[in-house]
Coordinates of C-alpha atoms in Angstrom, one line a residue:
M1 CA -8.5 -34.1 -20.2
N2 CA -4.6 -32.7 -20.4
K3 CA -6.5 -29.3 -20.2
L4 CA -8.0 -30.6 -17.3
L5 CA -4.8 -32.3 -15.7
F6 CA -3.0 -29.5 -16.1
F7 CA -5.9 -27.4 -14.4
I8 CA -5.6 -29.7 -11.4
F9 CA -2.0 -29.8 -11.4
F10 CA -1.4 -25.9 -11.2
V11 CA -4.1 -25.5 -8.4
L12 CA -2.1 -27.8 -6.2
I13 CA 0.9 -26.5 -6.8
T14 CA -0.8 -23.5 -5.9
I15 CA -2.3 -24.6 -3.0
N16 CA 1.4 -26.3 -1.6
C17 CA 2.6 -22.7 -2.2
K18 CA 0.2 -21.0 0.4
A19 CA 1.0 -23.8 3.1
Q20 CA 4.8 -23.3 2.8
E21 CA 7.7 -22.4 1.0
C22 CA 7.7 -22.1 -2.9
N23 CA 9.3 -20.0 -5.5
F24 CA 7.5 -17.9 -7.7
S25 CA 8.4 -17.1 -11.3
T26 CA 7.4 -13.5 -12.2
S27 CA 6.7 -12.3 -15.7
D28 CA 10.0 -11.5 -16.6
S29 CA 11.5 -14.4 -15.6
V30 CA 13.1 -14.2 -12.0
N31 CA 12.6 -16.8 -9.5
L32 CA 11.3 -15.0 -6.1
Y33 CA 11.6 -17.2 -2.7
I34 CA 8.2 -17.2 -0.9
N35 CA 7.0 -18.3 2.7
V36 CA 3.8 -18.5 3.9
K37 CA 3.2 -19.2 7.6
G38 CA 0.7 -17.9 10.4
K39 CA -3.4 -17.2 10.3
G40 CA -5.4 -14.0 10.2
S41 CA -5.3 -11.0 7.7
P42 CA -2.4 -11.5 4.9
C43 CA 0.4 -9.5 5.3
L44 CA 3.5 -9.1 2.7
Y45 CA 6.6 -8.4 4.3
I46 CA 8.7 -6.5 2.2
H47 CA 12.8 -6.3 3.8
G48 CA 15.1 -3.9 4.4
G49 CA 19.0 -4.0 3.5
P50 CA 18.1 -3.4 1.0
G51 CA 19.9 -7.2 0.9
S52 CA 18.7 -8.4 4.2
G53 CA 16.1 -10.8 2.8
S54 CA 12.8 -12.0 4.6
Y55 CA 15.0 -14.8 6.9
W56 CA 15.7 -12.9 9.9
M57 CA 12.5 -11.5 10.0
E58 CA 10.8 -15.1 10.6
K59 CA 13.6 -16.3 12.6
F60 CA 13.2 -13.6 15.5
A61 CA 9.5 -12.1 15.0
G62 CA 7.7 -15.2 13.0
D63 CA 6.2 -16.0 16.8
I64 CA 5.1 -12.7 17.2
L65 CA 3.8 -11.9 13.3
E66 CA 2.1 -15.3 12.4
K67 CA -0.3 -15.4 15.6
H68 CA -1.9 -12.0 14.2
F69 CA -1.5 -12.4 10.1
K70 CA -1.1 -15.1 7.5
M71 CA 2.7 -13.5 6.7
I72 CA 4.1 -13.5 3.3
Y73 CA 7.6 -13.6 3.4
I74 CA 9.5 -13.1 0.5
D75 CA 13.2 -12.1 -0.8
L76 CA 13.1 -9.3 -3.2
R77 CA 14.6 -10.2 -6.9
G78 CA 18.2 -10.1 -6.5
V79 CA 18.4 -10.7 -2.8
G80 CA 19.2 -14.1 -0.6
R81 CA 17.2 -17.4 -2.0
S82 CA 15.9 -15.2 -4.7
T83 CA 17.6 -15.0 -8.5
S84 CA 18.5 -12.0 -10.4
P85 CA 16.9 -10.4 -13.5
S86 CA 19.4 -10.9 -16.2
N87 CA 18.4 -7.4 -17.3
G88 CA 19.5 -5.7 -14.3
N89 CA 16.0 -4.3 -13.7
Y90 CA 15.9 -3.2 -10.0
S91 CA 13.6 -0.5 -10.8
M92 CA 10.6 0.6 -8.6
N93 CA 8.2 0.0 -10.6
R94 CA 9.1 -3.8 -11.4
M95 CA 9.8 -4.3 -7.5
I96 CA 5.9 -3.1 -7.4
Q97 CA 5.1 -5.3 -10.2
D98 CA 6.4 -8.2 -8.4
F99 CA 4.6 -7.7 -5.6
E100 CA 1.6 -7.5 -7.5
E101 CA 1.6 -10.5 -10.0
I102 CA 3.1 -12.2 -6.3
R103 CA -0.6 -11.3 -4.6
K104 CA -2.9 -12.5 -7.5
F105 CA -1.0 -15.7 -7.9
L106 CA -2.0 -16.2 -3.9
G107 CA -5.1 -15.5 -5.1
F108 CA -5.4 -12.1 -2.3
E109 CA -7.7 -9.8 -3.3
S110 CA -6.0 -7.5 -0.8
W111 CA -3.8 -7.5 1.9
I112 CA -1.4 -5.7 4.5
I113 CA 1.5 -4.6 3.4
M114 CA 4.9 -4.5 6.3
G115 CA 8.2 -2.9 5.8
H116 CA 11.6 -2.4 7.9
S117 CA 14.3 -0.1 7.2
F118 CA 15.1 0.5 3.6
S119 CA 11.6 -0.9 2.6
G120 CA 9.8 1.9 3.5
T121 CA 10.5 3.2 0.1
M122 CA 8.9 0.5 -1.5
V123 CA 6.0 0.0 1.0
T124 CA 5.1 4.0 0.4
A125 CA 6.0 3.8 -3.8
Y126 CA 3.2 0.3 -3.5
A127 CA 0.4 1.9 -1.4
K128 CA 1.1 5.5 -3.6
E129 CA 0.4 3.2 -7.1
H130 CA -2.0 0.5 -6.0
P131 CA -4.0 1.6 -3.0
E132 CA -6.4 -0.9 -3.9
S133 CA -4.6 -4.0 -2.8
I134 CA -3.7 -2.3 0.1
K135 CA -5.8 -2.9 3.1
G136 CA -3.2 -1.9 5.8
M137 CA 0.7 -0.7 6.1
M138 CA 2.7 -1.5 9.0
M139 CA 6.3 0.3 9.1
F140 CA 8.7 -0.4 11.5
N141 CA 11.8 1.8 12.1
C142 CA 11.2 2.8 8.4
S143 CA 13.3 5.7 6.3
L144 CA 11.0 7.6 4.1
N145 CA 13.3 9.7 2.8
L146 CA 17.6 7.9 2.5
T147 CA 19.3 11.1 1.8
E148 CA 17.6 12.4 5.0
S149 CA 18.6 9.2 7.3
I150 CA 22.3 9.3 6.6
S151 CA 23.2 12.9 6.1
K152 CA 21.2 13.8 9.5
S153 CA 21.2 10.9 11.3
W154 CA 23.7 7.8 10.7
I155 CA 26.6 10.3 9.4
P156 CA 26.6 13.1 12.5
K157 CA 26.1 9.9 15.3
A158 CA 29.0 7.9 13.6
C159 CA 31.3 11.5 13.8
E160 CA 29.9 11.4 17.4
I161 CA 30.6 7.5 17.8
L162 CA 34.5 7.5 16.8
D163 CA 34.5 11.1 18.8
L164 CA 36.0 12.6 16.0
K165 CA 37.3 16.0 16.7
D166 CA 37.2 17.4 12.7
V167 CA 33.6 17.0 11.2
S168 CA 33.8 19.5 8.6
F169 CA 34.1 16.9 5.4
Y170 CA 31.1 15.1 7.0
Q171 CA 29.3 18.4 7.1
N172 CA 30.5 19.7 4.1
D173 CA 27.0 19.6 1.8
T174 CA 28.9 19.9 -1.5
I175 CA 30.6 16.6 -0.9
K176 CA 28.3 13.1 -2.2
I177 CA 26.8 11.6 0.6
Q178 CA 28.3 8.2 -0.9
D179 CA 31.8 10.0 -0.7
K180 CA 31.7 10.6 3.1
L181 CA 30.0 6.7 3.8
N182 CA 33.2 5.2 2.0
R183 CA 35.2 7.6 4.4
I184 CA 33.6 6.8 7.5
F185 CA 32.5 3.2 7.0
P186 CA 36.3 2.0 7.4
L187 CA 37.0 4.2 10.6
L188 CA 33.5 2.4 12.3
K189 CA 34.7 -0.9 11.1
E190 CA 38.4 -0.6 12.6
K191 CA 37.4 0.0 16.0
D192 CA 34.6 -2.2 16.1
L193 CA 32.0 0.1 16.6
T194 CA 29.3 -0.2 13.8
W195 CA 27.0 -1.8 15.8
K196 CA 26.2 0.9 18.3
L197 CA 24.3 2.9 15.0
A198 CA 21.6 0.1 15.0
Y199 CA 21.9 -2.5 18.2
A200 CA 21.9 -2.3 22.0
N201 CA 24.9 -4.5 22.3
K202 CA 27.7 -6.0 20.1
E203 CA 26.4 -9.9 20.7
N204 CA 23.2 -9.3 19.2
E205 CA 24.8 -7.7 15.8
T206 CA 27.0 -10.8 15.9
I207 CA 23.9 -12.9 15.9
M208 CA 21.9 -11.3 13.4
N209 CA 24.9 -11.1 11.0
N210 CA 25.3 -15.1 11.8
T211 CA 21.8 -15.8 10.0
F212 CA 23.3 -15.2 6.4
D213 CA 25.2 -17.9 6.9
E214 CA 22.6 -20.1 8.0
I215 CA 21.3 -19.9 4.2
P216 CA 23.9 -21.2 1.4
N217 CA 24.6 -19.3 -1.6
W218 CA 22.8 -15.8 -0.3
N219 CA 22.4 -13.5 -3.5
Y220 CA 23.7 -10.2 -2.9
D221 CA 23.2 -8.4 -6.2
F222 CA 20.7 -5.8 -5.2
G223 CA 22.4 -5.1 -1.6
G224 CA 25.3 -3.9 -3.5
I225 CA 23.3 -1.1 -5.4
G226 CA 19.6 -0.4 -4.3
M227 CA 21.2 2.0 -1.8
S228 CA 22.4 4.3 -4.9
H229 CA 19.7 3.3 -7.6
K230 CA 18.0 6.9 -8.1
D231 CA 14.7 5.1 -7.3
Y232 CA 14.5 4.7 -3.6
L233 CA 17.0 7.9 -3.2
I234 CA 13.3 10.5 -3.5
N235 CA 11.8 11.8 -0.6
F236 CA 8.6 9.3 -0.4
K237 CA 7.6 11.3 2.8
T238 CA 5.8 14.0 0.0
Y239 CA 3.8 11.0 -0.6
T240 CA 2.4 10.6 2.6
P241 CA -0.8 12.9 3.0
D242 CA -2.5 11.5 0.1
I243 CA -2.0 8.1 1.7
K244 CA -5.1 7.0 2.7
M245 CA -5.4 3.2 4.4
P246 CA -4.3 2.5 8.2
V247 CA -0.8 2.9 8.8
L248 CA 1.3 1.9 12.2
F249 CA 4.7 3.8 12.1
F250 CA 6.9 2.6 14.6
Y251 CA 10.2 4.2 15.5
G252 CA 12.7 3.5 17.9
E253 CA 14.4 6.7 20.1
N254 CA 17.9 5.5 19.9
D255 CA 18.0 4.2 16.0
W256 CA 20.0 6.0 14.4
T257 CA 20.2 4.3 11.2
I258 CA 17.0 5.6 10.0
G259 CA 17.1 8.8 13.0
P260 CA 15.0 9.3 15.7
K261 CA 13.3 12.1 14.4
H262 CA 12.5 11.0 11.1
Y263 CA 8.8 10.4 11.7
K264 CA 8.7 14.3 11.4
G265 CA 6.9 15.0 8.0
V266 CA 5.3 11.4 7.7
L267 CA 2.0 12.9 7.1
F268 CA -0.1 9.8 6.8
P269 CA -3.8 11.2 7.9
N270 CA -4.8 7.4 9.2
M271 CA -1.8 7.2 11.2
L272 CA -1.1 5.6 14.6
L273 CA 2.3 6.9 15.6
W274 CA 4.0 4.3 18.0
K275 CA 7.5 5.5 19.7
S276 CA 9.2 2.7 21.7
K277 CA 12.2 2.5 23.8
V278 CA 14.7 0.8 20.9
G279 CA 17.3 1.0 18.3
H280 CA 16.7 -0.1 14.5
I281 CA 15.8 -3.8 15.4
P282 CA 13.1 -4.0 17.5
F283 CA 12.2 -7.4 16.5
M284 CA 15.1 -8.5 18.7
E285 CA 15.6 -6.0 21.4
N286 CA 11.6 -5.0 22.3
K287 CA 9.4 -7.5 21.4
P288 CA 6.5 -6.8 24.1
D289 CA 6.3 -3.4 22.7
L290 CA 6.5 -4.6 19.2
E291 CA 3.9 -7.2 19.6
S292 CA 1.8 -4.2 22.0
A293 CA 1.8 -1.6 18.9
I294 CA 0.8 -4.6 16.7
K295 CA -2.1 -5.4 18.9
A296 CA -2.9 -1.7 19.5
Y297 CA -2.9 -1.3 15.3
C298 CA -5.0 -4.7 14.8
K299 CA -7.6 -3.6 17.3
K300 CA -7.8 0.3 16.0
Y301 CA -8.3 -0.6 12.7
G302 CA -10.6 -4.0 13.0
F303 CA -7.8 -6.4 11.7

C-alpha cells in the first residue's frame, strides 16, 4: 500500500509540473526551474546569455509562442531561479544530460528545441548528440561560432560606434578576444552605447535589463563563465550538414551581437532561412515578423 501511495503521489507531482512551474532535481542534485505553458507540440526553450534565463522570453513572447507550442521554459544550471552544481560542472555534455532528464521526466518522446543567441551552441550540440529526441529546431539570432560573432561583428561594430581612430589593437589576431573585450566594454559603458549592438533604442535595453530585478536572488554563476568555457567556443557550424531535422534559422539584418552574415556556413540540409528587419531582440522589437516566421515554419514542416 505504501508503494502504491508513493506512486500516486509521484504521478500527481508530475502532472502538476506539466501544468505549471516547478523545480526538477537532476541526477547530480541541481535544482532546475521549469515552467510549462501553452498548447501544441512540446518545445524546449534553451535560453542564451549565457545567463539571461527564460523569464524574459516568457514575458515578452509567451503570447506568441504559447499559441503554437507547449512551451517548456527552463533556467539552465547556474542561472536565474536554478541552483548551481556543487562540483562546478557546466560542461556541454552535462547540459545536454539535463535536457534529456527533463524530457523523460515530463514524459515527452520527442520535442522541438528553440534557442536564442549564445544557446545556438547548445541547441546544435544537443541535436547532434540526440537526434532521436528532437523533431525540429528553431534558432533565433543564434551564434554557432562565438569567436566568429565576437571578432567579425561585435568588436568591429563596437569600434565603429565608438568612432575609434586607431583600431589596430582590435584587429591584431595575436591578442586574445577576452583582452579586447575587457578594453572595449568599459569604453561603451562609459558613453552608454552598449545598446547599439543589440537594440533599436536605449529604452528597450532598459526595459529588458529591468526584468532581472523582477526575480529575487538571481543566480549569475554560469553567466560569469559561459563565454570563456572551452566547450562553447568551438565552431558548431561544422556540425550542421549532418543534422537532418527541420530547422528555422532566423537572423536579424541589424544584429551586430551575432553578425548579420553569420548565417553563411550554416548548412542544415532541411532549413528555412529567415532574414528579418531587426537587431538581436526580435521578441521585443519585431514580434509580427517573428510570428510570421514561426507560422511559415509550422506550415512548411507540419508542426
